[in-house]
CSV table of C-alpha atoms in Angstrom, one decimal:
chain,number,residue,atom,x,y,z
A,29,UNK,CA,-13.5,9.2,7.8
A,30,UNK,CA,-11.3,8.5,4.8
A,31,UNK,CA,-8.3,10.8,4.6
A,32,UNK,CA,-7.8,10.4,0.9
A,33,UNK,CA,-10.9,10.2,-1.5
A,34,UNK,CA,-10.5,8.7,-4.7
A,35,UNK,CA,-12.9,9.2,-7.7
A,36,UNK,CA,-14.4,7.5,-9.5
A,37,UNK,CA,-14.5,4.3,-7.6
A,38,UNK,CA,-15.0,2.3,-10.8
A,39,UNK,CA,-14.3,3.1,-14.5
A,40,UNK,CA,-14.7,1.1,-17.5
A,41,UNK,CA,-13.9,2.4,-20.8
A,42,UNK,CA,-12.9,1.3,-24.3
A,43,UNK,CA,-9.2,0.8,-25.5
A,44,UNK,CA,-8.0,4.1,-27.1
A,45,UNK,CA,-10.0,6.3,-24.8
A,46,UNK,CA,-8.7,8.9,-22.5
A,47,UNK,CA,-9.5,9.1,-18.6
A,48,UNK,CA,-8.7,10.9,-15.7
A,49,UNK,CA,-8.8,9.6,-12.0
A,50,UNK,CA,-8.7,12.1,-9.0
A,51,UNK,CA,-7.4,12.0,-5.5
A,52,UNK,CA,-8.6,14.5,-3.0
A,53,UNK,CA,-7.9,15.3,0.7
A,54,UNK,CA,-8.3,18.0,3.3
A,55,UNK,CA,-4.8,17.3,4.3
A,56,UNK,CA,-1.5,18.5,3.4
A,57,UNK,CA,1.1,15.7,2.3
A,58,UNK,CA,4.8,15.7,2.2
A,59,UNK,CA,4.5,13.7,-1.0
A,60,UNK,CA,1.8,11.7,-3.0
A,61,UNK,CA,2.4,8.6,-4.6
A,62,UNK,CA,0.5,6.8,-7.3
A,63,UNK,CA,0.5,2.6,-7.2
A,64,UNK,CA,-1.0,0.2,-9.6
A,65,UNK,CA,-2.3,-3.0,-8.3
A,66,UNK,CA,-3.3,-6.2,-10.4
A,67,UNK,CA,-5.4,-8.9,-8.6
A,68,UNK,CA,-3.6,-11.1,-6.2
A,69,UNK,CA,-0.6,-9.1,-6.2
A,70,UNK,CA,0.9,-6.1,-4.2
A,71,UNK,CA,0.8,-2.5,-5.3
A,72,UNK,CA,3.4,-1.3,-7.5
A,73,UNK,CA,4.8,2.1,-7.4
A,74,UNK,CA,4.3,4.5,-10.6
A,75,UNK,CA,5.4,7.7,-9.5
A,76,UNK,CA,6.2,10.1,-6.5
A,77,UNK,CA,5.3,13.8,-6.6
A,78,UNK,CA,6.6,16.2,-4.1
A,79,UNK,CA,6.3,19.8,-5.2
A,80,UNK,CA,3.1,21.6,-5.3
A,81,UNK,CA,2.0,22.1,-8.7
A,82,UNK,CA,4.4,19.2,-10.1
A,83,UNK,CA,3.7,17.4,-13.1
A,84,UNK,CA,5.3,14.0,-14.2
A,85,UNK,CA,4.8,12.1,-17.2
A,86,UNK,CA,5.3,8.3,-17.5
A,87,UNK,CA,4.7,7.4,-21.1
A,88,UNK,CA,1.0,7.8,-21.6
A,89,UNK,CA,0.3,8.4,-17.8
A,90,UNK,CA,0.3,12.2,-16.7
A,91,UNK,CA,0.5,12.8,-12.8
A,92,UNK,CA,-0.3,16.3,-11.3
A,93,UNK,CA,0.2,17.1,-7.8
A,94,UNK,CA,-2.0,20.2,-6.6
A,95,UNK,CA,-0.7,23.6,-5.8
A,96,UNK,CA,-1.4,23.2,-2.1
A,97,UNK,CA,-0.3,19.6,-1.9
A,98,UNK,CA,-3.8,18.4,-0.9
A,99,UNK,CA,-4.8,16.6,-4.3
A,100,UNK,CA,-3.6,14.9,-7.2
A,101,UNK,CA,-4.8,13.5,-10.7
A,102,UNK,CA,-3.8,10.7,-12.9
A,103,UNK,CA,-4.5,11.2,-16.7
A,104,UNK,CA,-4.2,8.2,-19.1
A,105,UNK,CA,-4.1,9.1,-22.8
A,106,UNK,CA,-5.2,6.4,-25.3
A,107,UNK,CA,-5.8,3.7,-22.8
A,108,UNK,CA,-4.7,-0.1,-23.5
A,109,UNK,CA,-6.1,-3.2,-22.1
A,110,UNK,CA,-2.7,-3.5,-20.1
A,111,UNK,CA,-3.7,-0.5,-18.1
A,112,UNK,CA,-6.4,-2.4,-16.4
A,113,UNK,CA,-6.0,-2.5,-12.7
A,114,UNK,CA,-6.6,-0.8,-9.4
A,115,UNK,CA,-5.0,2.7,-9.1
A,116,UNK,CA,-4.3,3.8,-5.6
A,117,UNK,CA,-3.0,7.1,-4.5
A,118,UNK,CA,-1.1,7.5,-1.2
A,119,UNK,CA,-0.2,10.5,0.9
A,120,UNK,CA,3.0,10.7,3.0
A,121,UNK,CA,2.7,12.4,6.3
A,122,UNK,CA,5.4,13.0,8.8
A,123,UNK,CA,4.6,11.0,12.0
A,124,UNK,CA,7.6,12.2,14.3
A,125,UNK,CA,9.5,15.5,14.3
A,126,UNK,CA,13.0,15.1,13.1
A,127,UNK,CA,14.4,12.3,11.2
A,128,UNK,CA,12.4,11.0,8.1
A,129,UNK,CA,9.6,8.9,9.8
A,130,UNK,CA,6.8,8.8,7.4
A,131,UNK,CA,3.2,7.1,7.4
A,132,UNK,CA,1.8,6.5,4.1
A,133,UNK,CA,-2.1,6.5,4.0
A,134,UNK,CA,-3.9,5.0,1.1
A,135,UNK,CA,-7.2,5.9,-0.7
A,136,UNK,CA,-9.6,3.0,-1.5
A,137,UNK,CA,-8.5,3.1,-5.2
A,138,UNK,CA,-10.2,3.5,-8.6
A,139,UNK,CA,-10.8,0.0,-10.3
A,140,UNK,CA,-10.0,0.8,-14.1
A,141,UNK,CA,-11.1,-1.8,-16.9
A,142,UNK,CA,-10.0,-1.2,-20.3
A,143,UNK,CA,-12.1,-3.2,-22.9
A,144,UNK,CA,-10.9,-4.3,-26.1
B,21,UNK,CA,18.0,-8.0,-5.3
B,22,UNK,CA,14.6,-10.1,-5.9
B,23,UNK,CA,12.5,-7.2,-4.2
B,24,UNK,CA,10.2,-8.0,-1.1
B,25,UNK,CA,9.3,-11.6,-0.6
B,26,UNK,CA,6.3,-12.9,1.3
B,27,UNK,CA,5.6,-16.4,2.4
B,28,UNK,CA,3.0,-18.0,2.2
B,29,UNK,CA,1.3,-16.4,-0.8
B,30,UNK,CA,-2.1,-18.3,0.5
B,31,UNK,CA,-3.1,-19.5,3.8
B,32,UNK,CA,-6.3,-21.3,4.6
B,33,UNK,CA,-6.8,-21.9,8.3
B,34,UNK,CA,-9.6,-22.7,10.7
B,35,UNK,CA,-11.1,-20.2,13.2
B,36,UNK,CA,-9.2,-20.4,16.3
B,37,UNK,CA,-5.8,-21.3,14.7
B,38,UNK,CA,-2.5,-19.3,15.0
B,39,UNK,CA,-0.9,-18.5,11.8
B,40,UNK,CA,2.5,-16.5,11.1
B,41,UNK,CA,3.5,-14.8,8.0
B,42,UNK,CA,7.0,-13.8,6.8
B,43,UNK,CA,8.4,-10.9,5.0
B,44,UNK,CA,12.0,-10.7,3.6
B,45,UNK,CA,12.4,-7.0,2.8
B,46,UNK,CA,15.1,-5.3,0.2
B,47,UNK,CA,18.2,-5.8,2.0
B,48,UNK,CA,19.3,-1.9,1.8
B,49,UNK,CA,16.0,-1.0,3.3
B,50,UNK,CA,15.7,-0.2,7.0
B,51,UNK,CA,12.2,0.5,7.1
B,52,UNK,CA,9.6,-2.4,7.0
B,53,UNK,CA,5.8,-2.0,7.0
B,54,UNK,CA,2.8,-4.3,7.4
B,55,UNK,CA,-0.5,-3.5,5.8
B,56,UNK,CA,-3.8,-5.4,5.5
B,57,UNK,CA,-6.1,-5.0,2.4
B,58,UNK,CA,-9.7,-6.3,2.2
B,59,UNK,CA,-11.7,-6.3,-1.0
B,60,UNK,CA,-12.8,-3.1,-2.5
B,61,UNK,CA,-10.4,-1.1,0.1
B,62,UNK,CA,-7.0,0.4,-0.1
B,63,UNK,CA,-4.3,-1.1,2.1
B,64,UNK,CA,-4.6,-0.1,5.9
B,65,UNK,CA,-1.6,0.4,7.9
B,66,UNK,CA,-0.7,-2.1,10.7
B,67,UNK,CA,2.6,-1.6,11.9
B,68,UNK,CA,6.1,0.0,10.9
B,69,UNK,CA,9.7,-1.0,12.0
B,70,UNK,CA,12.8,0.8,11.6
B,71,UNK,CA,15.6,-1.6,11.8
B,72,UNK,CA,14.6,-4.0,14.7
B,73,UNK,CA,12.4,-1.2,16.5
B,74,UNK,CA,8.7,-1.4,16.2
B,75,UNK,CA,8.1,2.4,16.0
B,76,UNK,CA,4.3,2.5,15.5
B,77,UNK,CA,1.4,0.2,15.8
B,78,UNK,CA,-2.3,0.7,14.4
B,79,UNK,CA,-5.2,0.7,16.5
B,80,UNK,CA,-6.3,-1.9,14.2
B,81,UNK,CA,-3.8,-4.3,15.5
B,82,UNK,CA,-5.5,-6.0,18.4
B,83,UNK,CA,-3.8,-8.0,21.1
B,84,UNK,CA,-4.0,-11.1,18.9
B,85,UNK,CA,-1.6,-9.6,16.4
B,86,UNK,CA,2.0,-9.4,17.0
B,87,UNK,CA,4.9,-8.4,14.8
B,88,UNK,CA,8.8,-9.0,15.1
B,89,UNK,CA,11.8,-8.1,13.1
B,90,UNK,CA,14.7,-9.6,14.9
B,91,UNK,CA,18.2,-8.1,13.9
B,92,UNK,CA,16.5,-5.7,11.5
B,93,UNK,CA,16.2,-8.0,8.8
B,94,UNK,CA,13.2,-10.3,7.9
B,95,UNK,CA,9.9,-9.8,9.7
B,96,UNK,CA,6.9,-11.9,11.1
B,97,UNK,CA,3.4,-11.3,11.6
B,98,UNK,CA,1.6,-13.6,13.8
B,99,UNK,CA,-2.2,-13.7,14.4
B,100,UNK,CA,-3.3,-15.7,17.1
B,101,UNK,CA,-6.9,-17.3,17.5
B,102,UNK,CA,-7.8,-16.2,14.2
B,103,UNK,CA,-11.4,-15.0,13.3
B,104,UNK,CA,-13.3,-14.8,10.2
B,105,UNK,CA,-12.8,-11.1,10.1
B,106,UNK,CA,-9.1,-11.5,9.8
B,107,UNK,CA,-9.6,-12.8,6.2
B,108,UNK,CA,-7.5,-10.4,4.1
B,109,UNK,CA,-4.5,-9.8,2.1
B,110,UNK,CA,-1.4,-9.0,4.3
B,111,UNK,CA,1.1,-6.9,2.3
B,112,UNK,CA,4.5,-6.1,3.5
B,113,UNK,CA,6.4,-3.2,2.1
B,114,UNK,CA,10.0,-1.9,2.6
B,115,UNK,CA,11.6,1.6,2.0
B,116,UNK,CA,14.9,3.6,2.4
B,117,UNK,CA,13.1,7.0,2.0
B,118,UNK,CA,9.5,6.3,2.7
B,119,UNK,CA,8.4,9.7,1.6
B,120,UNK,CA,9.3,8.5,-2.0
B,121,UNK,CA,7.3,5.3,-2.0
B,122,UNK,CA,7.6,1.8,-0.8
B,123,UNK,CA,8.2,-1.4,-2.5
B,124,UNK,CA,5.5,-4.2,-1.8
B,125,UNK,CA,5.6,-7.7,-1.7
B,126,UNK,CA,3.0,-10.0,-3.4
B,127,UNK,CA,1.1,-10.3,-0.1
B,128,UNK,CA,-0.2,-13.4,1.9
B,129,UNK,CA,-4.1,-14.1,1.3
B,130,UNK,CA,-5.3,-15.4,4.5
B,131,UNK,CA,-8.6,-17.1,4.4
B,132,UNK,CA,-10.2,-18.1,8.0
B,133,UNK,CA,-13.0,-20.7,7.4
């Protein structure tokens, strides 16, 4: 079973359109991160959200963490061709009591293609 | 700091051969992680080091896989007697405060023929 479900799995849009991708789970996370990955490269961290209900903006990208810290969304306004890539969400869960030992679990990702 | 470095970037090997990958984390980061990613999937956790101690290993890590982090600096991941199912991107990441995110390397793409 997939701990983190991302939807949609694939998304193809025209430049200038808006889009939202979702990351859902039945588990509560200490924090949730969004990464973007380009072909043949490692994921690059975009944002970390920690507090339930938190909203963070990164230029045209808006990230929201659900009130119960189980889900998150990423909204892109006026998409550009440079936004093309695999968007991964990852939830951090504490693996040992005490200290700060967390394990990051990834969803399968949303593959976004922005066409000119 | 140049970020997390992985070497080699690509490796093609014949089934049954042994391979070793290297990861150099960001020097201030005491935590180091190995993940495996196949096409259409997100990264899957393999193992985790805090300094030189290997604190957790996934059940995905069979007896053919071994990882080390001598002196708490660079790490190596060795796969013995490779199988075609081992073909994947092997990603290394490091962090100081893991709840706030990892810095990933560019990965090593392994192809077993």
